[in-house]
Tab-separated table of C-alpha atoms and ligand atoms in Angstrom:
chain	number	residue	atom	x	y	z
A	1	MET	CA	104.952	-44.082	-26.266
A	2	SER	CA	102.329	-43.136	-23.737
A	3	SER	CA	102.140	-41.530	-20.354
A	4	VAL	CA	99.409	-41.548	-17.736
A	5	PRO	CA	97.182	-38.465	-17.616
A	6	GLY	CA	98.788	-35.774	-15.499
A	7	SER	CA	100.228	-32.437	-16.525
A	8	ILE	CA	101.805	-31.772	-19.892
A	9	LEU	CA	103.243	-28.411	-20.937
A	10	VAL	CA	103.513	-27.953	-24.685
A	11	HIS	CA	105.858	-25.032	-25.104
A	12	GLY	CA	107.482	-22.967	-27.816
A	13	GLY	CA	105.093	-23.887	-30.638
A	14	ARG	CA	102.821	-21.853	-32.892
A	15	VAL	CA	99.330	-22.442	-31.543
A	16	VAL	CA	96.671	-22.458	-34.265
A	17	ASP	CA	93.146	-22.835	-32.913
A	18	PRO	CA	90.662	-21.669	-35.559
A	19	ALA	CA	87.679	-21.875	-33.178
A	20	SER	CA	89.300	-19.267	-30.921
A	21	LYS	CA	90.897	-17.354	-33.794
A	22	ILE	CA	94.284	-17.911	-32.164
A	23	ASP	CA	97.450	-18.054	-34.238
A	24	GLU	CA	100.434	-17.135	-32.105
A	25	LYS	CA	103.513	-18.440	-30.377
A	26	ILE	CA	102.174	-19.444	-26.969
A	27	ASP	CA	102.099	-22.458	-24.664
A	28	VAL	CA	99.400	-24.998	-23.867
A	29	LEU	CA	99.066	-26.603	-20.456
A	30	VAL	CA	97.158	-29.830	-20.037
A	31	VAL	CA	96.082	-31.020	-16.604
A	32	ASP	CA	94.178	-34.245	-15.903
A	33	GLY	CA	92.811	-34.691	-19.386
A	34	ARG	CA	91.627	-31.129	-19.970
A	35	ILE	CA	93.134	-27.982	-21.471
A	36	ALA	CA	94.038	-25.994	-18.329
A	37	GLU	CA	95.694	-22.876	-19.709
A	38	VAL	CA	96.735	-21.338	-23.015
A	39	GLY	CA	99.085	-18.363	-22.995
A	40	PRO	CA	102.612	-17.026	-23.221
A	41	GLU	CA	105.483	-18.395	-21.135
A	42	LEU	CA	103.437	-20.707	-18.930
A	43	THR	CA	105.214	-22.355	-16.025
A	44	ALA	CA	105.026	-26.093	-15.739
A	45	PRO	CA	103.533	-27.438	-12.496
A	46	ALA	CA	105.770	-29.822	-10.542
A	47	GLY	CA	105.989	-33.187	-12.246
A	48	ALA	CA	104.658	-31.951	-15.567
A	49	VAL	CA	105.935	-33.554	-18.755
A	50	LYS	CA	107.438	-30.880	-20.997
A	51	VAL	CA	106.924	-31.208	-24.725
A	52	ALA	CA	109.088	-28.899	-26.841
A	53	ALA	CA	107.132	-27.707	-29.868
A	54	GLY	CA	109.630	-25.250	-31.393
A	55	GLY	CA	109.156	-25.089	-35.161
A	56	LEU	CA	105.844	-26.949	-34.931
A	57	VAL	CA	102.202	-25.971	-35.177
A	58	VAL	CA	100.161	-26.876	-32.099
A	59	ALA	CA	96.566	-27.598	-33.113
A	60	PRO	CA	93.511	-29.242	-31.586
A	61	GLY	CA	93.541	-33.009	-32.179
A	62	PHE	CA	91.855	-33.953	-35.443
A	63	VAL	CA	88.300	-35.267	-35.628
A	64	ASP	CA	87.515	-37.845	-38.329
A	65	LEU	CA	83.841	-38.231	-39.202
A	66	HIS	CA	84.460	-41.296	-41.361
A	67	THR	CA	86.688	-44.180	-40.277
A	68	HIS	CA	86.260	-47.865	-41.015
A	69	LEU	CA	87.478	-50.037	-38.184
A	70	ARG	CA	86.898	-53.681	-38.985
A	71	GLU	CA	85.985	-54.910	-35.541
A	72	PRO	CA	83.796	-56.840	-34.996
A	73	GLY	CA	84.209	-59.397	-37.734
A	74	GLN	CA	87.209	-58.550	-39.891
A	75	GLU	CA	90.014	-58.147	-37.401
A	76	HIS	CA	92.514	-59.406	-39.986
A	77	LYS	CA	92.016	-56.047	-41.763
A	78	GLU	CA	92.048	-53.734	-38.724
A	79	THR	CA	91.114	-53.837	-35.074
A	80	ILE	CA	89.732	-51.010	-33.000
A	81	ALA	CA	93.144	-50.808	-31.269
A	82	SER	CA	95.222	-50.804	-34.470
A	83	GLY	CA	92.920	-48.272	-36.121
A	84	ALA	CA	93.160	-46.044	-33.047
A	85	ARG	CA	96.967	-46.292	-33.150
A	86	ALA	CA	96.894	-45.266	-36.799
A	87	ALA	CA	94.619	-42.380	-35.878
A	88	ALA	CA	97.044	-41.200	-33.184
A	89	ARG	CA	99.906	-41.273	-35.647
A	90	GLY	CA	97.808	-39.256	-38.048
A	91	GLY	CA	97.022	-36.549	-35.473
A	92	PHE	CA	93.429	-37.785	-35.011
A	93	THR	CA	92.159	-37.895	-31.445
A	94	THR	CA	88.507	-38.593	-32.229
A	95	ILE	CA	87.303	-40.987	-34.912
A	96	CYS	CA	83.748	-41.873	-35.841
A	97	ALA	CA	83.496	-45.571	-36.623
A	98	MET	CA	81.354	-46.634	-39.567
A	99	PRO	CA	78.901	-49.474	-38.917
A	100	ASN	CA	79.733	-51.759	-41.885
A	101	THR	CA	81.332	-54.283	-39.572
A	102	ASP	CA	80.308	-57.938	-39.368
A	103	PRO	CA	77.795	-58.024	-37.803
A	104	ALA	CA	76.803	-54.472	-38.689
A	105	MET	CA	76.499	-51.986	-35.831
A	106	ASP	CA	72.713	-52.127	-35.999
A	107	SER	CA	71.796	-52.686	-32.347
A	108	ALA	CA	72.486	-50.996	-29.032
A	109	ALA	CA	74.251	-54.163	-27.832
A	110	ILE	CA	76.757	-54.143	-30.713
A	111	ILE	CA	77.404	-50.432	-30.308
A	112	ASP	CA	77.958	-50.985	-26.623
A	113	GLY	CA	80.422	-53.778	-27.401
A	114	VAL	CA	82.411	-51.476	-29.689
A	115	LEU	CA	82.480	-48.771	-27.015
A	116	GLN	CA	83.714	-51.273	-24.429
A	117	ARG	CA	86.526	-52.435	-26.685
A	118	ALA	CA	87.437	-48.839	-27.495
A	119	LYS	CA	87.865	-47.834	-23.855
A	120	ASP	CA	91.638	-47.943	-23.552
A	121	VAL	CA	92.769	-47.387	-27.127
A	122	ASP	CA	94.864	-44.471	-28.400
A	123	CYS	CA	92.014	-42.142	-29.386
A	124	ARG	CA	88.340	-41.524	-28.719
A	125	VAL	CA	86.036	-43.732	-30.794
A	126	LEU	CA	82.501	-42.507	-31.445
A	127	PRO	CA	80.246	-45.114	-33.041
A	128	ILE	CA	77.943	-44.595	-36.009
A	129	GLY	CA	74.855	-46.827	-36.075
A	130	ALA	CA	73.386	-48.538	-39.112
A	131	VAL	CA	70.247	-47.079	-40.720
A	132	SER	CA	68.853	-50.470	-41.704
A	133	LYS	CA	69.022	-53.860	-40.023
A	134	GLY	CA	72.068	-55.726	-41.270
A	135	ARG	CA	72.583	-52.780	-43.656
A	136	ARG	CA	70.249	-54.667	-45.969
A	137	GLY	CA	68.246	-51.596	-46.833
A	138	GLU	CA	64.934	-53.216	-45.963
A	139	GLU	CA	63.963	-52.444	-42.392
A	140	LEU	CA	64.928	-49.528	-40.178
A	141	THR	CA	66.995	-50.114	-37.048
A	142	GLU	CA	65.818	-48.822	-33.676
A	143	LEU	CA	67.263	-45.393	-34.361
A	144	ALA	CA	66.418	-43.935	-30.940
A	145	ALA	CA	68.014	-46.901	-29.169
A	146	LEU	CA	71.172	-46.532	-31.246
A	147	ARG	CA	71.413	-42.890	-30.325
A	148	GLU	CA	70.808	-43.731	-26.700
A	149	ALA	CA	73.662	-46.268	-26.879
A	150	GLY	CA	76.000	-43.548	-28.122
A	151	ALA	CA	75.652	-43.392	-31.909
A	152	VAL	CA	76.632	-39.909	-33.096
A	153	ALA	CA	75.097	-40.460	-36.553
A	154	VAL	CA	73.532	-43.249	-38.565
A	155	SER	CA	74.679	-44.550	-41.936
A	156	ASP	CA	74.528	-47.561	-44.231
A	157	ASP	CA	77.867	-46.415	-45.685
A	158	GLY	CA	79.278	-48.771	-48.245
A	159	ASP	CA	75.813	-48.484	-49.732
A	160	ALA	CA	73.249	-45.735	-49.977
A	161	VAL	CA	69.872	-46.119	-48.331
A	162	ALA	CA	68.605	-46.877	-51.813
A	163	ASP	CA	64.923	-47.375	-50.964
A	164	THR	CA	63.523	-43.851	-51.018
A	165	SER	CA	60.601	-44.613	-48.729
A	166	LEU	CA	62.963	-46.120	-46.147
A	167	ALA	CA	65.223	-43.066	-46.399
A	168	ARG	CA	62.220	-40.816	-45.998
A	169	ARG	CA	61.145	-42.571	-42.804
A	170	ALA	CA	64.706	-42.509	-41.456
A	171	PHE	CA	64.888	-38.735	-41.899
A	172	GLU	CA	61.487	-38.365	-40.224
A	173	TYR	CA	62.627	-40.285	-37.130
A	174	LEU	CA	65.988	-38.516	-37.055
A	175	ALA	CA	64.375	-35.084	-36.976
A	176	ASP	CA	63.546	-35.711	-33.299
A	177	LEU	CA	66.821	-37.426	-32.450
A	178	ASP	CA	69.153	-34.604	-33.391
A	179	ILE	CA	71.734	-36.769	-35.177
A	180	PRO	CA	72.437	-36.767	-38.918
A	181	LEU	CA	71.913	-39.405	-41.555
A	182	ALA	CA	75.393	-39.782	-43.026
A	183	GLU	CA	74.617	-40.927	-46.533
A	184	HIS	CA	76.830	-42.830	-48.954
A	185	CYS	CA	75.604	-40.996	-52.032
A	186	GLU	CA	75.478	-43.587	-54.785
A	187	ASP	CA	72.305	-44.485	-56.639
A	188	PRO	CA	72.779	-48.182	-57.435
A	189	ALA	CA	70.296	-47.949	-60.292
A	190	ILE	CA	72.774	-45.599	-61.966
A	191	SER	CA	76.150	-46.908	-60.762
A	192	GLN	CA	75.205	-50.468	-61.757
A	193	GLY	CA	78.249	-52.121	-60.245
A	194	GLY	CA	80.741	-49.680	-61.781
A	195	VAL	CA	84.235	-50.199	-60.391
A	196	MET	CA	85.701	-46.793	-61.211
A	197	HIS	CA	84.643	-43.356	-62.484
A	198	ASP	CA	82.769	-43.510	-65.780
A	199	GLY	CA	84.878	-41.504	-68.207
A	200	ALA	CA	87.844	-41.541	-70.554
A	201	VAL	CA	90.010	-43.724	-68.317
A	202	SER	CA	87.358	-46.386	-67.707
A	203	ALA	CA	86.767	-46.507	-71.459
A	204	ARG	CA	90.498	-46.977	-72.137
A	205	LEU	CA	90.844	-49.660	-69.472
A	206	GLY	CA	87.650	-51.436	-70.439
A	207	LEU	CA	86.260	-51.220	-66.912
A	208	ARG	CA	82.650	-50.599	-65.987
A	209	GLY	CA	82.271	-47.017	-64.820
A	210	GLN	CA	79.941	-45.275	-62.397
A	211	PRO	CA	78.960	-41.793	-63.547
A	212	ALA	CA	78.870	-38.605	-61.503
A	213	SER	CA	75.061	-38.641	-61.804
A	214	ALA	CA	74.925	-41.658	-59.451
A	215	GLU	CA	76.206	-39.368	-56.687
A	216	LEU	CA	74.106	-36.336	-57.621
A	217	SER	CA	70.900	-38.385	-57.751
A	218	ILE	CA	71.094	-39.318	-54.055
A	219	VAL	CA	72.406	-35.890	-53.014
A	220	GLN	CA	69.381	-34.198	-54.574
A	221	ARG	CA	66.965	-36.798	-53.208
A	222	ASP	CA	68.297	-36.501	-49.665
A	223	ILE	CA	68.274	-32.713	-49.727
A	224	ALA	CA	64.573	-32.940	-50.555
A	225	LEU	CA	63.855	-35.629	-47.927
A	226	ALA	CA	65.819	-33.896	-45.167
A	227	GLU	CA	64.169	-30.568	-45.897
A	228	ALA	CA	60.691	-32.097	-45.808
A	229	ALA	CA	61.421	-33.925	-42.534
A	230	GLY	CA	63.341	-31.094	-40.880
A	231	ALA	CA	66.338	-33.395	-40.325
A	232	GLN	CA	70.056	-33.213	-40.999
A	233	PHE	CA	71.543	-34.755	-44.127
A	234	HIS	CA	75.303	-35.327	-44.014
A	235	ALA	CA	76.700	-36.168	-47.451
A	236	CYS	CA	79.664	-38.514	-47.051
A	237	HIS	CA	82.808	-38.340	-49.182
A	238	ILE	CA	81.499	-36.024	-51.912
A	239	SER	CA	83.577	-36.366	-55.048
A	240	THR	CA	82.008	-34.439	-57.926
A	241	GLU	CA	81.479	-30.833	-58.906
A	242	PRO	CA	77.681	-31.071	-59.536
A	243	SER	CA	77.077	-32.579	-56.073
A	244	LEU	CA	79.096	-29.816	-54.432
A	245	GLN	CA	77.032	-27.256	-56.331
A	246	ALA	CA	73.773	-28.838	-55.132
A	247	ILE	CA	75.063	-28.884	-51.546
A	248	ALA	CA	76.214	-25.260	-51.764
A	249	ASP	CA	72.748	-24.263	-52.988
A	250	ALA	CA	71.017	-26.172	-50.182
A	251	ARG	CA	73.264	-24.589	-47.568
A	252	ALA	CA	72.650	-21.164	-49.043
A	253	ARG	CA	68.936	-21.829	-48.497
A	254	GLY	CA	69.702	-22.485	-44.833
A	255	LEU	CA	69.054	-26.227	-44.870
A	256	SER	CA	70.719	-28.576	-42.417
A	257	VAL	CA	73.061	-30.110	-44.982
A	258	THR	CA	76.674	-30.877	-44.096
A	259	THR	CA	79.411	-32.600	-46.026
A	260	GLU	CA	82.943	-33.935	-46.088
A	261	VAL	CA	85.636	-34.639	-48.680
A	262	THR	CA	88.397	-37.220	-48.410
A	263	PRO	CA	92.130	-36.594	-48.767
A	264	HIS	CA	92.278	-38.888	-51.800
A	265	HIS	CA	89.594	-36.972	-53.672
A	266	LEU	CA	91.621	-33.813	-53.020
A	267	CYS	CA	94.796	-35.091	-54.647
A	268	LEU	CA	94.161	-37.936	-57.086
A	269	THR	CA	92.200	-38.386	-60.318
A	270	HIS	CA	90.955	-41.503	-62.123
A	271	ASP	CA	94.318	-41.499	-63.899
A	272	ALA	CA	95.718	-43.126	-60.729
A	273	VAL	CA	93.906	-46.329	-61.705
A	274	ALA	CA	95.734	-46.520	-65.045
A	275	GLY	CA	99.146	-45.210	-64.001
A	276	SER	CA	101.273	-42.728	-65.905
A	277	GLY	CA	103.467	-45.021	-68.009
A	278	ASP	CA	102.699	-46.773	-71.294
A	279	ASP	CA	101.712	-49.986	-69.570
A	280	LEU	CA	98.245	-49.888	-68.074
A	281	LEU	CA	98.421	-50.300	-64.331
A	282	TYR	CA	94.964	-51.358	-63.126
A	283	ASP	CA	96.081	-50.225	-59.670
A	284	THR	CA	93.629	-51.828	-57.265
A	285	ASP	CA	94.927	-49.575	-54.473
A	286	ALA	CA	93.256	-46.742	-56.398
A	287	LYS	CA	89.924	-48.596	-56.369
A	288	VAL	CA	87.684	-46.730	-53.981
A	289	ASN	CA	84.041	-45.863	-53.685
A	290	PRO	CA	83.142	-43.148	-54.571
A	291	PRO	CA	85.774	-43.474	-57.275
A	292	LEU	CA	88.601	-41.081	-58.015
A	293	ARG	CA	87.170	-38.586	-60.491
A	294	THR	CA	88.354	-36.022	-63.040
A	295	GLU	CA	90.807	-33.163	-62.590
A	296	ALA	CA	87.882	-30.704	-62.676
A	297	ASP	CA	86.239	-32.604	-59.821
A	298	VAL	CA	89.449	-32.544	-57.765
A	299	GLN	CA	89.697	-28.790	-58.254
A	300	ALA	CA	86.020	-28.371	-57.307
A	301	CYS	CA	86.599	-30.361	-54.092
A	302	ILE	CA	89.568	-28.160	-53.168
A	303	ASP	CA	87.642	-24.969	-53.961
A	304	ALA	CA	84.605	-26.076	-51.941
A	305	LEU	CA	86.829	-27.046	-49.027
A	306	ALA	CA	88.558	-23.669	-49.094
A	307	ALA	CA	85.247	-21.817	-49.421
A	308	GLY	CA	83.678	-23.588	-46.435
A	309	VAL	CA	80.960	-25.333	-48.452
A	310	VAL	CA	82.628	-28.478	-47.119
A	311	ASP	CA	82.634	-28.787	-43.330
A	312	ALA	CA	85.289	-31.427	-42.929
A	313	VAL	CA	88.093	-33.452	-44.354
A	314	ALA	CA	87.167	-37.027	-43.439
A	315	THR	CA	89.520	-39.873	-44.231
A	316	ASP	CA	87.140	-42.702	-45.231
A	317	HIS	CA	90.008	-44.786	-43.858
A	318	ALA	CA	89.176	-48.194	-45.362
A	319	PRO	CA	91.870	-50.739	-44.493
A	320	HIS	CA	91.979	-54.004	-46.411
A	321	ALA	CA	94.209	-57.076	-46.347
A	322	ALA	CA	96.728	-57.562	-49.171
A	323	VAL	CA	94.699	-60.450	-50.610
A	324	ASP	CA	91.684	-58.174	-51.014
A	325	LYS	CA	93.706	-55.981	-53.373
A	326	GLN	CA	96.097	-58.452	-55.045
A	327	CYS	CA	93.571	-59.691	-57.566
A	328	GLU	CA	91.906	-58.577	-60.783
A	329	PHE	CA	90.422	-55.094	-60.651
A	330	ASP	CA	86.777	-56.181	-60.747
A	331	ALA	CA	87.244	-58.502	-57.767
A	332	ALA	CA	89.311	-56.116	-55.613
A	333	ALA	CA	87.829	-54.448	-52.530
A	334	PHE	CA	86.986	-50.738	-52.615
A	335	GLY	CA	88.935	-48.591	-50.177
A	336	ILE	CA	92.016	-46.580	-49.263
A	337	SER	CA	93.805	-46.621	-45.916
A	338	GLY	CA	94.062	-42.961	-45.057
A	339	LEU	CA	94.541	-41.983	-41.421
A	340	GLU	CA	98.323	-41.778	-41.552
A	341	SER	CA	98.638	-39.736	-44.752
A	342	ALA	CA	95.740	-37.302	-44.250
A	343	TRP	CA	97.704	-34.449	-42.707
A	344	ALA	CA	100.423	-34.566	-45.362
A	345	VAL	CA	97.816	-34.476	-48.143
A	346	VAL	CA	95.916	-31.560	-46.629
A	347	ASN	CA	99.042	-29.641	-45.654
A	348	SER	CA	100.416	-30.074	-49.172
A	349	LEU	CA	97.426	-28.003	-50.334
A	350	VAL	CA	98.464	-25.363	-47.800
A	351	ASP	CA	102.027	-25.577	-49.048
A	352	SER	CA	100.909	-24.989	-52.640
A	353	GLY	CA	98.750	-22.019	-51.632
A	354	ARG	CA	95.352	-23.650	-52.291
A	355	LEU	CA	94.214	-23.560	-48.658
A	356	THR	CA	95.155	-21.417	-45.683
A	357	LEU	CA	96.688	-23.188	-42.703
A	358	SER	CA	93.828	-21.994	-40.545
A	359	ALA	CA	91.209	-23.392	-42.963
A	360	ALA	CA	93.083	-26.692	-43.191
A	361	ILE	CA	93.106	-27.084	-39.423
A	362	GLU	CA	89.525	-25.854	-39.109
A	363	ARG	CA	88.257	-28.561	-41.478
A	364	LEU	CA	90.063	-31.216	-39.433
A	365	THR	CA	88.948	-30.020	-35.993
A	366	ILE	CA	86.081	-27.683	-35.149
A	367	GLY	CA	84.582	-28.049	-38.646
A	368	PRO	CA	83.719	-31.731	-38.196
A	369	ALA	CA	82.950	-31.298	-34.466
A	370	ARG	CA	80.328	-28.640	-35.255
A	371	ALA	CA	78.954	-30.426	-38.302
A	372	TRP	CA	77.794	-33.278	-36.084
A	373	ASN	CA	77.306	-31.261	-32.935
A	374	LEU	CA	79.878	-33.433	-31.156
A	375	ASP	CA	81.081	-30.615	-28.915
A	376	ARG	CA	78.432	-31.076	-26.257
A	377	GLY	CA	78.211	-32.562	-22.775
A	378	GLU	CA	81.520	-33.959	-21.615
A	379	LEU	CA	82.892	-33.369	-25.103
A	380	SER	CA	82.194	-29.657	-24.806
A	381	GLY	CA	85.077	-27.816	-26.470
A	382	LEU	CA	85.963	-30.771	-28.714
A	383	GLY	CA	87.957	-29.589	-31.708
A	384	THR	CA	89.322	-26.557	-29.864
A	385	LEU	CA	92.129	-25.681	-27.456
A	386	GLN	CA	89.818	-23.698	-25.205
A	387	VAL	CA	90.230	-23.984	-21.442
A	388	GLY	CA	88.163	-26.925	-20.221
A	389	ALA	CA	88.154	-28.696	-23.584
A	390	PRO	CA	89.305	-32.317	-23.782
A	391	ALA	CA	93.110	-32.408	-23.868
A	392	ASP	CA	93.422	-33.479	-27.483
A	393	VAL	CA	96.382	-31.860	-29.222
A	394	ALA	CA	98.243	-32.442	-32.484
A	395	LEU	CA	101.811	-31.206	-33.022
A	396	LEU	CA	102.350	-30.685	-36.720
A	397	SER	CA	105.194	-29.929	-39.021
A	398	THR	CA	104.065	-27.888	-42.007
A	399	ASP	CA	107.342	-27.983	-43.913
A	400	ALA	CA	108.938	-31.392	-43.356
A	401	VAL	CA	109.026	-33.555	-46.460
A	402	SER	CA	107.353	-36.909	-45.978
A	403	ARG	CA	107.309	-39.991	-48.178
A	404	VAL	CA	104.214	-42.124	-47.894
A	405	GLU	CA	105.484	-45.498	-46.665
A	406	PRO	CA	102.586	-47.692	-45.557
A	407	ALA	CA	104.928	-50.545	-44.618
A	408	GLY	CA	105.804	-48.518	-41.524
A	409	TRP	CA	102.233	-47.577	-40.626
A	410	ALA	CA	100.390	-48.621	-37.494
A	411	SER	CA	97.303	-49.407	-39.562
A	412	MET	CA	97.044	-53.000	-40.702
A	413	GLY	CA	95.748	-51.636	-44.014
A	414	LYS	CA	98.682	-50.805	-46.278
A	415	ASN	CA	96.374	-50.126	-49.228
A	416	THR	CA	97.053	-46.672	-50.631
A	417	PRO	CA	97.740	-45.441	-54.150
A	418	LEU	CA	99.848	-42.707	-52.506
A	419	ALA	CA	102.588	-45.180	-51.524
A	420	GLY	CA	105.935	-43.746	-52.588
A	421	HIS	CA	104.508	-40.246	-53.108
A	422	THR	CA	106.368	-37.318	-51.600
A	423	LEU	CA	104.214	-34.867	-49.660
A	424	ILE	CA	104.834	-31.960	-47.303
A	425	GLY	CA	103.802	-32.279	-43.656
A	426	VAL	CA	104.354	-34.598	-40.738
A	427	VAL	CA	102.455	-35.303	-37.525
A	428	ALA	CA	105.179	-34.894	-34.915
A	429	ALA	CA	103.239	-35.871	-31.797
A	430	THR	CA	99.706	-36.409	-30.561
A	431	ILE	CA	98.121	-35.981	-27.156
A	432	SER	CA	94.776	-37.718	-26.703
A	433	GLN	CA	92.669	-37.213	-23.573
A	434	GLY	CA	95.729	-35.961	-21.736
A	435	ARG	CA	98.028	-38.833	-22.771
A	436	ILE	CA	100.933	-38.661	-25.212
A	437	VAL	CA	99.842	-41.360	-27.637
A	438	TRP	CA	102.302	-40.634	-30.425
A	439	ASP	CA	105.708	-38.998	-30.301
A	440	GLY	CA	107.672	-39.056	-33.519
A	441	ARG	CA	109.794	-36.026	-32.691
A	442	GLU	CA	113.547	-36.269	-32.909
A	443	HIS	CA	115.068	-36.266	-29.453
B	1	DOR	O1	85.971	-47.401	-50.778
B	1	DOR	C1	85.158	-47.688	-49.913
B	1	DOR	N1	85.454	-48.539	-48.914
B	1	DOR	N2	83.934	-47.139	-49.964
B	1	DOR	C2	82.950	-47.529	-49.150
B	1	DOR	O2	81.876	-47.010	-49.271
B	1	DOR	C3	83.168	-48.598	-48.147
B	1	DOR	C4	84.590	-48.687	-47.796
B	1	DOR	C5	84.934	-49.939	-47.035
B	1	DOR	O3	84.267	-50.241	-46.051
B	1	DOR	O4	85.913	-50.609	-47.392
B	2	ZN	ZN1	83.195	-45.159	-46.008
């Protein structure tokens, strides 16, 4: 369901806007794509659409720093439009699109093409440019031109920038460009083609594992390179306790180091690959990179998220076709489709008392917006419900039980090891740039 931008009055909900330290039962008025007023008992202008939010939390729309759309090149897995629909259903109103498309988003022309195709979809799409040409790790892209074309960060995600001298030069250029290098922290010399976490489960299954040190090696290297260059290092999808410790230390020293964790690393361990019964599962839907880790790592991710060492929950939404997963484990694609289950995973941590509601919403809104300095120019106020901010709003249930059922998702990627799991939390409706792009409320 969608409506043209005009006036929308969201009334009767509990407004939670961590950036403004607001948590109270008030109304939100949207006019022409901007937040116009926030306060008690607002009156709707003539012609306004009224959205009843009784029993729901009204939050800023979510910002995802890490989404894989498969366009251009792999539209059978996801298109920009289908990914944006999935985002809307997940409460996300801004998604940052990773450049591992085909061709890779390594030139201003390709970035421009993505932006053109993203114009009328159900959320805002901010492109991430590639660090190296073709993501081959050999030659730097024209980083300044990518930024000029609209790239909000650069990344060779899917792979680390493994060549240290190339990474060093990238950080040196980026210091003047004011955008981060979003690094996939995996040292290939250590991970050596491992298909899951290196530990007790990989040993039992007879699968090649990648150890936690593969992640830590690049985290430590990039902290050093970013510090020397005076640039920002954003550590993507951090999954292990030692990496989080290194990042916490760097932040404590005042370095420009930001990070994100994924919903799946907050709720699943490497046991998901093997299953819980006597028969070994080899669940390819649990094959993801970085891999699902140990229980201690999961707890460390939750603790770091709660403590604010982690800026953002980012989905690493990685949709794949069924054929990419219905094969032997070694041959299966890495990745979990995550936009439409993210809120339920995060809110389940709130429900179990591991995270406050305000922290949960912060890490999905202003946390990521600030981490990448996205709230500037015409996006000033992004991630907040402040007057003048873009009219991006998520209406959330914090107590409704939800079963993860990817068959009904908007994403073309049905690949999730959470299928069939029962979680707490539902995205009831989403307003993106002043338009109702998702309305799942009962009428
Ligand atoms: O699991 C993953 N899937 N990890 C990555 O780094 C890439 C991603 C993808 O593009 O499918
Ligand atoms: Zn990714």
